[in-house]
Amino acid sequence: MSDFNKYSRRRFLRDSSIGLLAFAGAPSVLRAMEGMGSMGGMQAMPKMTPNRASANFKPDVELELFCKSTSVSILPGEQTRVQQYSAKLLQGPPDTLTEIKGSYLGPVLRLQKGQKVRIHLHNQLAEPTVTHWHGLHVPANMDGHPLYAIDPGEKLVYEFEVLNRASMNIYHPHPHETTAKQVYHGLAGALFVHDQEEAALELPSGEYEIPIVIQDRVFDEQNQLIYVRNMHDRMTGFYGDRILVNGRPDFHIDVASRAYRLRVLNGSTARIYKLAWDDGTPITVIGVDGGLLEKPETKPYVMLAPGERLDVWADFSGRGEGSQLVMRSLAFSGVLPKMGMMMHSGSLPVGSDYPIFTARVTRKVSDSPKLPTTLSTINWHKISDTANPEKPVPIGITEGHMSMVLNGRPYAYNDIQDIERIRVNTIQLMEIFHAHGGGGGHGNSSAAPEEQGEEQQSGGMMGGMGMGGMRHGRGMGGMRHGTMGGMGGMGGGMGGMGMMMSMAHPIHLHGQSFQIVSRSIDADSDDDYASVREGFIESGLKDTVLVMPGEKVRIIKPFQDFKGLFMYHCHNLEHEDMGMMRDFSVE
Ligand code: C2O
Ligand code: CU
Ligand code: CU
């Protein structure tokens, strides 16, 4: 916290406990949560003086990045109003920026490991924003933490060195309580890091390396984007009825009969995909969030949750001209609460089977690169390398009533719990699990007693919905008297109603990538779990992991080089904006 003192606090001293009030039902906050416009949740955050360029930082790459409102053609007919990143290279290699023609997505940003990068962010929106480099290991004050959000018309300078290994990352907004909305309206882009180890492999590049950014959206009759309509849309996450790839509907690529490298990113706010080729060809995976695997892996399908990336080797050699291969999302179950599932009856239900994009072979060529048998070396850590082999840092998922939170408390920038303090330059064993309302049964002391009190009063959110609360419109009535009120009393058991409310959460940690040590699943969950279990990849470095209902995931994560606040949150962005987000204070 001490580093806040260096900054002015213009916006400070507004009620910083507003996050807690939200879950006790403050009407203004509810309004924001129902998507009826922003109630200015930003006021809960202090205002930092935007960072400026420093004289002693000598960038290899320097660019300007603009956030603005504009219109683009997505569907036939009227243009769609979106928010968009655009960029201008001031210095550095010309291939640093590549536009995706006709897309609302920001330009593809390509960096090399070791480069020093300076980015001037210009906020040309009518609301605060800040940009986060999802996946990059950068100093806390360069990470796009919501504390560093800038107002309309302001500029913010980022300076960092690229420390990551070769990987696909994301740049996207991270302002307090409006991340999902801004991403949904178009603010996102792919950020590639390349390095020597990768270059030596001579993987398909140039036109043979294709970004595939998968998103879902809802359009109204005038081709305008529709976002969150009610509380239910937030509780489960918001789901579109239309899949866009790289900002285009009905996406296809024309390919030659040779190998391609598809760089896939789930840029949806909430939708989880089960990716597979339609003809049963296994997916050849060469990398995940944190870069290349050591060896390629073949999978019948791969689960991809919001924020996760996949590096796919797609070999079309031997396929005839005119043939096509479709990537689909296959049927699966168990990621939504049973009750949410019933209410989620759009035309593209989560877990149904639908196409994502089509690759059409339009050119026959005789030559193709070969899939390398070894790809990279990963510096794995053992549990005995961690500072806390006996006592994993808990990341408890609490699902209930009005709230989706982590470690028992909604987001507040100045509310670090002891379990959230991490010594810099340590490697930590961490455990992500479903704590439910009570947080009990996991030996975790994080569910604050005063909030349990609140739970008793406000009743079950999902219960309220189950009782038809949603039908009463936006009133609090239905929610106050949920029959599942006081989930805290259930002591975190996975059975019965706990399981009914449980859903999958893609948990993301800022800073360095982590390794997955183990996954264990509650016995009750088997049927649903069987429909996804072969789709997880543990042989690479990750920054986002999908945690299924009843699942416990252990990870090992380094916290090296930088002190300060590093967030961890659900990358279901509606959940993030509801407060399912916390900070680790690295000290
Ligand atoms: Cu991609 Cu904190 O997020
Ligand atoms: Cu991130
Ligand atoms: Cu979540």
XYZ file of C-alpha atoms and ligand atoms in Angstrom:
592
model
C 0.000 0.000 0.000
C 2.818 2.391 0.722
C 3.420 3.053 -2.924
C 0.019 4.742 -3.161
C 1.453 7.598 -1.178
C 3.437 8.666 -4.178
C 0.268 9.430 -6.047
C -2.429 12.000 -5.784
C -5.799 10.925 -4.568
C -8.279 13.133 -6.350
C -10.976 10.549 -6.424
C -10.166 9.043 -3.107
C -12.328 9.132 -0.009
C -15.473 8.174 -1.815
C -16.927 5.198 -0.053
C -14.378 2.492 -0.552
C -16.627 -0.060 1.065
C -19.077 0.255 -1.775
C -18.128 -3.215 -2.944
C -19.487 -4.669 0.266
C -22.617 -2.575 0.083
C -23.182 -3.901 -3.387
C -23.730 -7.345 -2.072
C -25.938 -6.137 0.691
C -28.146 -4.676 -1.974
C -27.380 -0.970 -2.332
C -29.829 0.065 -5.038
C -27.339 2.132 -7.036
C -24.988 -0.783 -7.287
C -27.731 -3.139 -8.246
C -28.605 -0.842 -11.064
C -25.080 -1.051 -12.367
C -25.078 -4.793 -11.938
C -28.201 -5.060 -14.006
C -26.543 -3.290 -16.869
C -28.766 -0.232 -16.689
C -25.763 1.998 -16.975
C -22.809 2.681 -14.851
C -23.332 4.047 -11.413
C -19.739 5.104 -11.412
C -18.182 2.247 -9.542
C -14.861 3.817 -10.474
C -15.341 6.224 -7.618
C -14.544 3.409 -5.281
C -10.976 3.528 -6.542
C -8.399 6.159 -5.751
C -7.117 8.119 -8.703
C -3.443 7.765 -9.503
C -1.420 10.303 -11.407
C -0.894 8.672 -14.802
C 2.623 7.392 -15.309
C 4.724 9.380 -17.797
C 7.675 8.474 -19.973
C 10.929 8.262 -18.059
C 14.079 9.761 -19.502
C 16.328 6.830 -18.624
C 14.199 4.160 -20.321
C 15.444 3.562 -23.873
C 12.741 1.735 -25.793
C 13.390 -0.670 -28.675
C 9.709 -0.465 -29.521
C 7.510 2.539 -28.975
C 3.907 2.878 -29.991
C 0.734 4.786 -29.384
C -2.380 2.833 -28.518
C -5.777 4.507 -28.792
C -9.097 3.395 -27.297
C -12.030 4.951 -29.069
C -15.659 4.510 -30.034
C -16.280 3.894 -33.709
C -18.466 1.899 -36.089
C -17.536 -1.143 -38.129
C -19.342 -3.447 -40.547
C -19.905 -6.822 -38.945
C -23.253 -7.998 -40.294
C -24.778 -7.064 -43.658
C -26.574 -3.728 -43.431
C -26.044 -1.178 -40.750
C -22.663 -0.719 -39.149
C -22.223 -1.683 -35.504
C -21.076 0.781 -32.873
C -18.056 -0.642 -31.086
C -15.128 0.362 -28.942
C -11.811 -0.311 -30.588
C -8.065 -0.266 -30.129
C -5.932 1.207 -32.866
C -2.207 1.795 -32.799
C 0.599 3.700 -34.396
C 4.203 2.536 -34.386
C 6.649 5.275 -33.416
C 9.777 3.142 -33.486
C 10.720 -0.518 -33.764
C 10.414 -3.332 -36.292
C 7.629 -2.698 -38.858
C 6.013 -6.099 -38.158
C 5.312 -5.035 -34.556
C 1.758 -4.109 -35.586
C -0.548 -5.946 -37.980
C -4.141 -4.908 -38.454
C -6.806 -7.547 -38.827
C -8.623 -6.072 -41.780
C -12.260 -5.211 -41.220
C -12.189 -6.367 -37.602
C -13.098 -4.422 -34.502
C -10.238 -6.224 -32.747
C -7.110 -4.242 -32.052
C -4.041 -4.791 -34.230
C -1.935 -7.868 -33.544
C 1.036 -6.768 -31.477
C 4.281 -8.737 -31.961
C 7.105 -8.346 -29.480
C 10.424 -10.105 -29.050
C 11.676 -11.383 -25.751
C 14.185 -8.882 -24.369
C 12.725 -5.854 -26.118
C 12.120 -2.737 -24.115
C 8.690 -1.446 -24.905
C 7.044 1.914 -24.354
C 3.332 2.255 -25.016
C 1.413 5.519 -24.832
C -2.211 4.686 -24.078
C -4.707 7.366 -25.122
C -8.177 7.185 -23.659
C -10.497 8.563 -26.328
C -13.553 6.870 -24.842
C -16.216 8.679 -22.846
C -15.388 6.604 -19.754
C -12.322 5.578 -17.739
C -10.176 2.733 -19.000
C -6.806 1.083 -18.541
C -5.110 -1.650 -20.551
C -3.767 -4.877 -19.102
C -1.224 -7.143 -20.831
C -2.770 -10.475 -19.938
C -0.012 -13.062 -19.654
C 2.942 -10.686 -19.487
C 5.262 -10.570 -16.514
C 5.649 -6.830 -15.962
C 6.016 -4.576 -12.899
C 2.825 -4.075 -10.886
C 2.451 -0.446 -11.931
C 2.751 -1.421 -15.631
C 0.228 -4.233 -15.428
C -2.919 -2.221 -16.106
C -4.319 -2.700 -12.622
C -7.685 -0.886 -12.294
C -6.039 1.543 -9.863
C -4.221 3.013 -12.848
C -7.326 3.710 -14.919
C -7.280 7.029 -16.740
C -10.142 9.385 -17.474
C -11.375 10.381 -20.929
C -8.779 12.498 -22.698
C -5.922 11.302 -20.483
C -2.748 9.459 -21.441
C -0.901 6.720 -19.624
C 2.619 5.558 -20.422
C 3.710 1.948 -19.966
C 7.357 0.945 -19.976
C 8.504 -2.613 -19.566
C 10.932 -5.180 -20.795
C 9.539 -8.327 -22.383
C 10.573 -11.105 -19.992
C 8.152 -13.767 -21.199
C 9.076 -16.719 -23.334
C 7.380 -17.035 -26.731
C 3.632 -17.044 -26.176
C 0.289 -15.642 -27.225
C -1.032 -13.060 -24.819
C -3.898 -10.604 -24.804
C -4.250 -6.907 -24.300
C -7.594 -5.829 -22.972
C -9.126 -3.211 -20.664
C -9.226 -3.742 -16.903
C -11.144 -0.792 -15.396
C -12.991 -1.407 -12.156
C -16.418 -2.979 -12.796
C -16.468 -2.254 -16.542
C -13.916 -4.695 -17.939
C -16.521 -7.047 -19.368
C -18.513 -4.298 -20.984
C -15.483 -2.788 -22.698
C -14.161 -6.130 -23.896
C -17.632 -7.040 -25.122
C -17.855 -3.842 -27.113
C -14.648 -4.671 -28.908
C -11.614 -3.683 -26.865
C -9.184 -6.593 -27.117
C -6.219 -7.659 -29.181
C -3.673 -10.453 -29.523
C -0.131 -9.893 -28.275
C 2.529 -12.325 -29.430
C 5.919 -12.744 -27.874
C 8.583 -14.485 -29.940
C 11.979 -15.759 -28.837
C 15.037 -17.666 -30.044
C 13.919 -21.057 -28.826
C 10.760 -20.707 -30.900
C 12.533 -19.238 -33.923
C 14.865 -22.261 -34.093
C 11.847 -24.517 -34.676
C 10.875 -22.703 -37.884
C 7.209 -23.150 -37.151
C 4.735 -21.940 -39.787
C 4.823 -18.155 -39.859
C 3.680 -15.213 -41.935
C 0.484 -16.132 -43.771
C 0.733 -19.642 -42.273
C 0.373 -18.433 -38.705
C -3.203 -17.317 -38.129
C -4.761 -15.754 -35.021
C -8.177 -17.216 -34.204
C -9.924 -15.037 -31.622
C -13.255 -16.608 -30.666
C -16.017 -14.433 -29.220
C -19.790 -14.514 -28.910
C -22.166 -11.592 -29.264
C -25.848 -10.646 -29.449
C -27.044 -8.118 -32.035
C -30.367 -6.319 -32.165
C -32.362 -5.704 -35.349
C -30.274 -2.623 -36.119
C -27.059 -4.659 -35.881
C -26.175 -3.066 -32.549
C -24.605 -5.034 -29.738
C -26.832 -6.011 -26.854
C -25.181 -6.549 -23.498
C -26.274 -7.712 -20.021
C -30.029 -7.439 -19.644
C -30.593 -8.648 -16.093
C -29.014 -10.064 -12.995
C -29.127 -13.564 -14.375
C -26.891 -12.525 -17.289
C -24.306 -11.510 -14.726
C -24.606 -14.473 -12.412
C -23.991 -17.022 -15.146
C -21.971 -14.725 -17.384
C -23.302 -13.209 -20.587
C -23.694 -15.454 -23.612
C -24.109 -14.360 -27.204
C -26.181 -16.239 -29.744
C -23.660 -15.752 -32.496
C -20.006 -16.794 -32.775
C -17.497 -14.346 -34.207
C -13.912 -15.212 -35.092
C -11.509 -12.313 -35.484
C -14.583 -10.104 -35.374
C -16.314 -11.828 -38.326
C -19.441 -13.986 -38.386
C -19.310 -17.303 -40.307
C -15.548 -17.160 -40.340
C -13.543 -19.196 -42.793
C -9.931 -19.357 -43.861
C -8.655 -20.440 -47.261
C -5.627 -22.649 -46.774
C -3.008 -24.481 -48.804
C -2.512 -28.227 -48.317
C 0.259 -27.839 -45.771
C 0.760 -27.223 -42.050
C -0.483 -24.065 -40.333
C -0.062 -22.667 -36.883
C -3.396 -21.494 -35.479
C -3.101 -19.214 -32.476
C -6.421 -19.614 -30.742
C -7.716 -17.321 -28.010
C -11.025 -17.452 -26.222
C -11.893 -13.751 -26.117
C -15.491 -14.293 -25.031
C -16.597 -12.791 -21.762
C -18.055 -16.044 -20.399
C -18.521 -18.767 -23.009
C -16.512 -21.964 -22.662
C -15.722 -24.013 -25.777
C -14.950 -27.673 -26.346
C -12.940 -27.419 -29.529
C -12.632 -30.312 -31.955
C -12.267 -30.936 -35.690
C -15.520 -32.089 -37.220
C -14.063 -35.158 -38.972
C -12.622 -36.614 -35.792
C -9.009 -35.620 -36.531
C -7.399 -35.102 -33.125
C -6.236 -31.587 -32.286
C -2.457 -31.284 -32.237
C -1.567 -28.849 -29.492
C 1.890 -27.302 -29.429
C 1.334 -24.597 -26.847
C -0.963 -23.042 -24.268
C -1.216 -19.734 -22.363
C 2.396 -19.534 -21.261
C 3.978 -20.725 -24.515
C 5.152 -23.902 -26.188
C 4.770 -27.336 -24.652
C 7.857 -29.525 -24.439
C 6.328 -31.963 -26.913
C 3.196 -31.819 -29.054
C 0.091 -33.386 -27.551
C -2.857 -34.766 -29.444
C -6.287 -34.456 -27.943
C -9.735 -35.572 -29.089
C -10.929 -32.111 -28.044
C -9.670 -29.203 -25.984
C -11.626 -27.145 -23.468
C -10.990 -23.438 -23.896
C -12.338 -21.023 -21.296
C -12.290 -17.221 -21.462
C -8.732 -15.906 -21.331
C -7.133 -19.238 -22.294
C -5.003 -19.707 -25.414
C -4.138 -22.656 -27.560
C -1.357 -23.057 -30.099
C -2.593 -25.565 -32.678
C -0.648 -27.334 -35.386
C -3.187 -27.789 -38.182
C -1.864 -29.882 -41.024
C -3.916 -29.833 -44.209
C -1.361 -31.780 -46.254
C -2.902 -34.672 -48.074
C -6.271 -32.953 -48.168
C -7.718 -32.365 -51.620
C -8.484 -29.030 -53.144
C -12.069 -28.119 -52.304
C -12.129 -30.140 -49.083
C -12.901 -28.475 -45.806
C -12.400 -28.977 -42.132
C -14.634 -27.346 -39.540
C -13.638 -26.553 -36.012
C -16.647 -27.066 -33.777
C -17.516 -26.704 -30.162
C -18.844 -30.120 -29.118
C -21.544 -30.931 -26.596
C -20.644 -30.989 -22.906
C -22.320 -30.323 -19.597
C -21.747 -29.172 -16.082
C -20.255 -25.702 -16.473
C -23.409 -23.797 -15.542
C -25.452 -24.109 -12.363
C -28.245 -26.591 -12.912
C -30.739 -23.815 -12.379
C -28.834 -21.412 -14.589
C -28.869 -24.007 -17.290
C -32.638 -24.129 -17.231
C -32.860 -20.398 -17.578
C -30.244 -20.179 -20.236
C -32.257 -20.997 -23.292
C -30.816 -18.768 -25.972
C -30.414 -20.098 -29.486
C -26.833 -21.115 -28.776
C -26.850 -22.858 -25.413
C -23.532 -23.284 -23.624
C -22.439 -26.861 -24.130
C -24.409 -27.413 -27.316
C -22.726 -28.457 -30.550
C -22.069 -25.693 -33.096
C -19.436 -24.638 -35.639
C -16.708 -22.115 -34.845
C -14.955 -21.680 -38.195
C -14.190 -23.477 -41.451
C -10.838 -24.063 -43.146
C -11.189 -24.606 -46.910
C -8.337 -26.089 -48.872
C -8.079 -23.914 -51.952
C -4.477 -24.574 -53.009
C -2.539 -27.773 -53.489
C 1.133 -27.532 -52.559
C 3.715 -30.296 -52.419
C 5.764 -29.165 -49.474
C 4.946 -28.723 -45.839
C 6.945 -28.153 -42.659
C 7.077 -31.163 -40.362
C 5.825 -31.162 -36.800
C 8.877 -31.013 -34.503
C 9.042 -33.871 -32.003
C 10.394 -31.616 -29.287
C 9.347 -28.004 -28.948
C 10.834 -26.400 -25.895
C 12.254 -26.853 -22.448
C 10.156 -25.805 -19.504
C 11.750 -25.026 -16.203
C 9.411 -27.038 -13.958
C 9.277 -26.480 -10.237
C 8.714 -29.173 -7.663
C 6.456 -28.841 -4.642
C 9.616 -28.939 -2.548
C 10.770 -25.771 -4.317
C 7.795 -23.868 -2.954
C 7.877 -21.689 0.131
C 4.774 -23.441 1.496
C 4.669 -27.128 0.547
C 2.389 -27.964 3.486
C 0.149 -24.961 3.354
C -1.105 -23.991 -0.076
C -2.311 -20.422 -0.545
C -6.096 -20.780 -0.839
C -8.127 -19.411 -3.709
C -11.610 -20.255 -2.502
C -14.457 -19.827 -4.951
C -17.587 -18.688 -3.168
C -20.779 -18.960 -5.176
C -24.011 -17.931 -3.745
C -26.964 -15.605 -3.548
C -25.934 -12.136 -4.677
C -22.265 -12.750 -4.916
C -19.541 -14.545 -6.733
C -16.364 -13.850 -4.800
C -12.909 -15.241 -4.083
C -11.565 -15.990 -0.634
C -14.799 -14.835 0.909
C -14.653 -11.180 -0.023
C -15.623 -9.018 -2.978
C -12.991 -6.910 -4.664
C -11.571 -3.912 -2.859
C -8.160 -2.537 -3.735
C -7.277 -1.906 -0.085
C -8.413 -5.110 1.559
C -5.439 -7.469 1.515
C -5.918 -10.467 3.794
C -2.962 -12.199 5.395
C -3.280 -15.171 3.085
C -2.959 -12.742 0.173
C 0.454 -11.415 1.202
C 3.251 -13.108 -0.689
C 6.961 -12.687 -0.233
C 8.669 -11.521 -3.407
C 11.003 -13.983 -5.145
C 9.245 -17.010 -3.768
C 7.481 -19.872 -5.472
C 4.088 -20.652 -4.006
C 1.920 -23.716 -3.883
C -1.696 -22.626 -4.339
C -5.003 -24.413 -4.225
C -8.148 -23.337 -6.052
C -11.343 -24.904 -4.742
C -15.063 -24.317 -4.317
C -15.685 -22.951 -0.876
C -19.377 -22.140 -1.362
C -21.011 -19.765 1.046
C -19.433 -21.108 4.157
C -15.896 -21.562 3.092
C -15.889 -24.468 5.481
C -14.327 -27.846 5.152
C -11.156 -26.619 3.513
C -9.352 -25.338 6.530
C -9.470 -21.853 5.102
C -10.132 -19.016 7.394
C -10.940 -16.521 4.715
C -14.708 -16.237 4.849
C -15.095 -13.159 6.955
C -17.568 -13.542 9.795
C -19.298 -10.248 9.145
C -20.078 -11.309 5.616
C -21.511 -14.560 6.692
C -23.876 -12.446 8.686
C -24.813 -10.610 5.554
C -25.453 -13.808 3.717
C -27.981 -14.786 6.300
C -29.862 -11.578 5.747
C -29.815 -11.237 2.045
C -30.867 -14.741 1.269
C -29.948 -16.870 -1.667
C -29.523 -15.165 -4.966
C -29.844 -18.316 -6.953
C -32.538 -19.357 -4.561
C -34.372 -16.173 -5.301
C -34.101 -16.893 -8.953
C -35.208 -20.430 -8.504
C -38.276 -19.125 -6.751
C -39.096 -16.967 -9.725
C -37.449 -13.859 -8.366
C -36.257 -12.940 -11.808
C -39.769 -12.758 -13.082
C -40.447 -9.934 -10.740
C -38.144 -7.846 -12.827
C -35.418 -5.898 -11.191
C -36.865 -5.585 -7.740
C -35.069 -6.969 -4.773
C -38.135 -8.793 -3.588
C -37.483 -12.153 -5.141
C -33.871 -12.103 -4.122
C -34.378 -11.302 -0.484
C -36.301 -14.372 0.298
C -34.534 -17.107 -1.577
C -35.176 -20.469 -0.060
C -31.495 -21.189 -0.288
C -30.670 -18.232 1.885
C -27.793 -18.670 4.240
C -25.674 -20.927 2.095
C -23.064 -20.200 4.704
C -24.860 -22.620 6.920
C -24.175 -25.424 4.488
C -20.578 -25.431 5.513
C -19.263 -25.735 2.010
C -20.539 -29.203 1.360
C -20.637 -30.133 -2.290
C -23.827 -32.106 -2.145
C -27.394 -31.084 -2.823
C -28.059 -27.438 -3.343
C -24.366 -26.530 -3.231
C -23.858 -28.534 -6.341
C -26.955 -27.018 -7.936
C -25.386 -23.585 -7.707
C -21.882 -24.563 -8.540
C -20.453 -23.616 -11.899
C -17.139 -23.611 -13.727
C -14.818 -20.625 -13.314
C -11.725 -19.804 -15.361
C -9.385 -18.538 -12.663
C -6.662 -16.198 -13.883
C -3.600 -14.962 -12.016
C -1.647 -11.931 -13.148
C 2.122 -12.018 -13.394
C 4.189 -15.105 -14.100
C 2.625 -18.231 -15.520
C 2.029 -21.207 -13.307
C 2.104 -24.964 -13.656
C -0.775 -27.248 -12.810
C 0.231 -29.846 -10.240
C -2.996 -31.742 -9.786
C -6.722 -31.717 -10.342
C -9.057 -33.632 -8.130
C -12.752 -33.955 -8.536
C -15.561 -34.552 -6.118
C -17.167 -37.930 -6.695
C -20.677 -36.504 -7.259
C -19.604 -34.620 -10.326
C -18.598 -37.550 -12.487
C -21.181 -37.469 -15.270
C -20.646 -33.889 -16.247
C -16.949 -34.105 -15.696
C -16.675 -37.052 -18.058
C -17.822 -34.750 -20.866
C -14.847 -32.401 -20.425
C -12.089 -34.284 -18.646
C -9.980 -35.168 -21.667
C -9.892 -31.551 -22.767
C -7.437 -30.154 -20.223
C -3.759 -29.673 -20.885
C -1.403 -29.788 -17.937
C 1.858 -30.128 -19.803
C 2.351 -26.409 -20.380
C 2.535 -23.168 -18.466
C -0.776 -21.460 -17.797
C -2.133 -18.179 -16.521
C -5.786 -19.178 -16.564
C -7.225 -22.496 -15.458
C -10.775 -23.717 -15.814
C -11.994 -25.023 -12.477
C -15.031 -27.241 -12.857
C -17.742 -27.635 -10.197
C -16.451 -29.903 -7.461
C -12.924 -29.580 -8.713
C -9.823 -28.698 -6.749
C -6.759 -27.563 -8.680
C -3.279 -27.232 -7.245
C -0.812 -24.974 -8.976
C 2.761 -23.814 -8.468
C 3.324 -20.164 -9.232
C 6.451 -18.039 -8.971
C 6.198 -14.456 -7.716
C 9.540 -13.133 -8.856
C 11.119 -9.779 -9.633
C 8.320 -7.364 -8.811
C 6.582 -6.219 -5.665
C 3.126 -4.716 -5.630
C -0.438 -5.741 -6.334
C -1.030 -8.619 -8.730
C -4.618 -9.563 -9.307
C -6.257 -12.919 -9.336
C -9.788 -13.233 -10.600
C -12.368 -15.154 -12.481
C -11.984 -14.562 -16.220
C -15.678 -14.960 -16.681
C -15.613 -11.205 -17.063
C -19.124 -10.679 -15.743
C -17.977 -12.424 -12.575
C -14.852 -10.309 -12.464
C -16.928 -7.140 -12.644
C -19.212 -8.418 -9.880
C -16.219 -8.563 -7.594
C -14.897 -12.090 -8.158
C -11.438 -10.620 -8.063
C -8.748 -10.029 -5.448
C -5.150 -8.899 -5.237
C -2.056 -10.653 -4.055
C 0.224 -8.163 -2.434
C 3.774 -9.206 -3.286
C 6.009 -7.708 -0.615
Cu -7.278 -10.998 -18.818
Cu -6.964 -9.507 -15.074
O -7.158 -10.249 -16.960
Cu -4.291 -10.891 -16.721
Cu -16.532 -17.115 -12.343
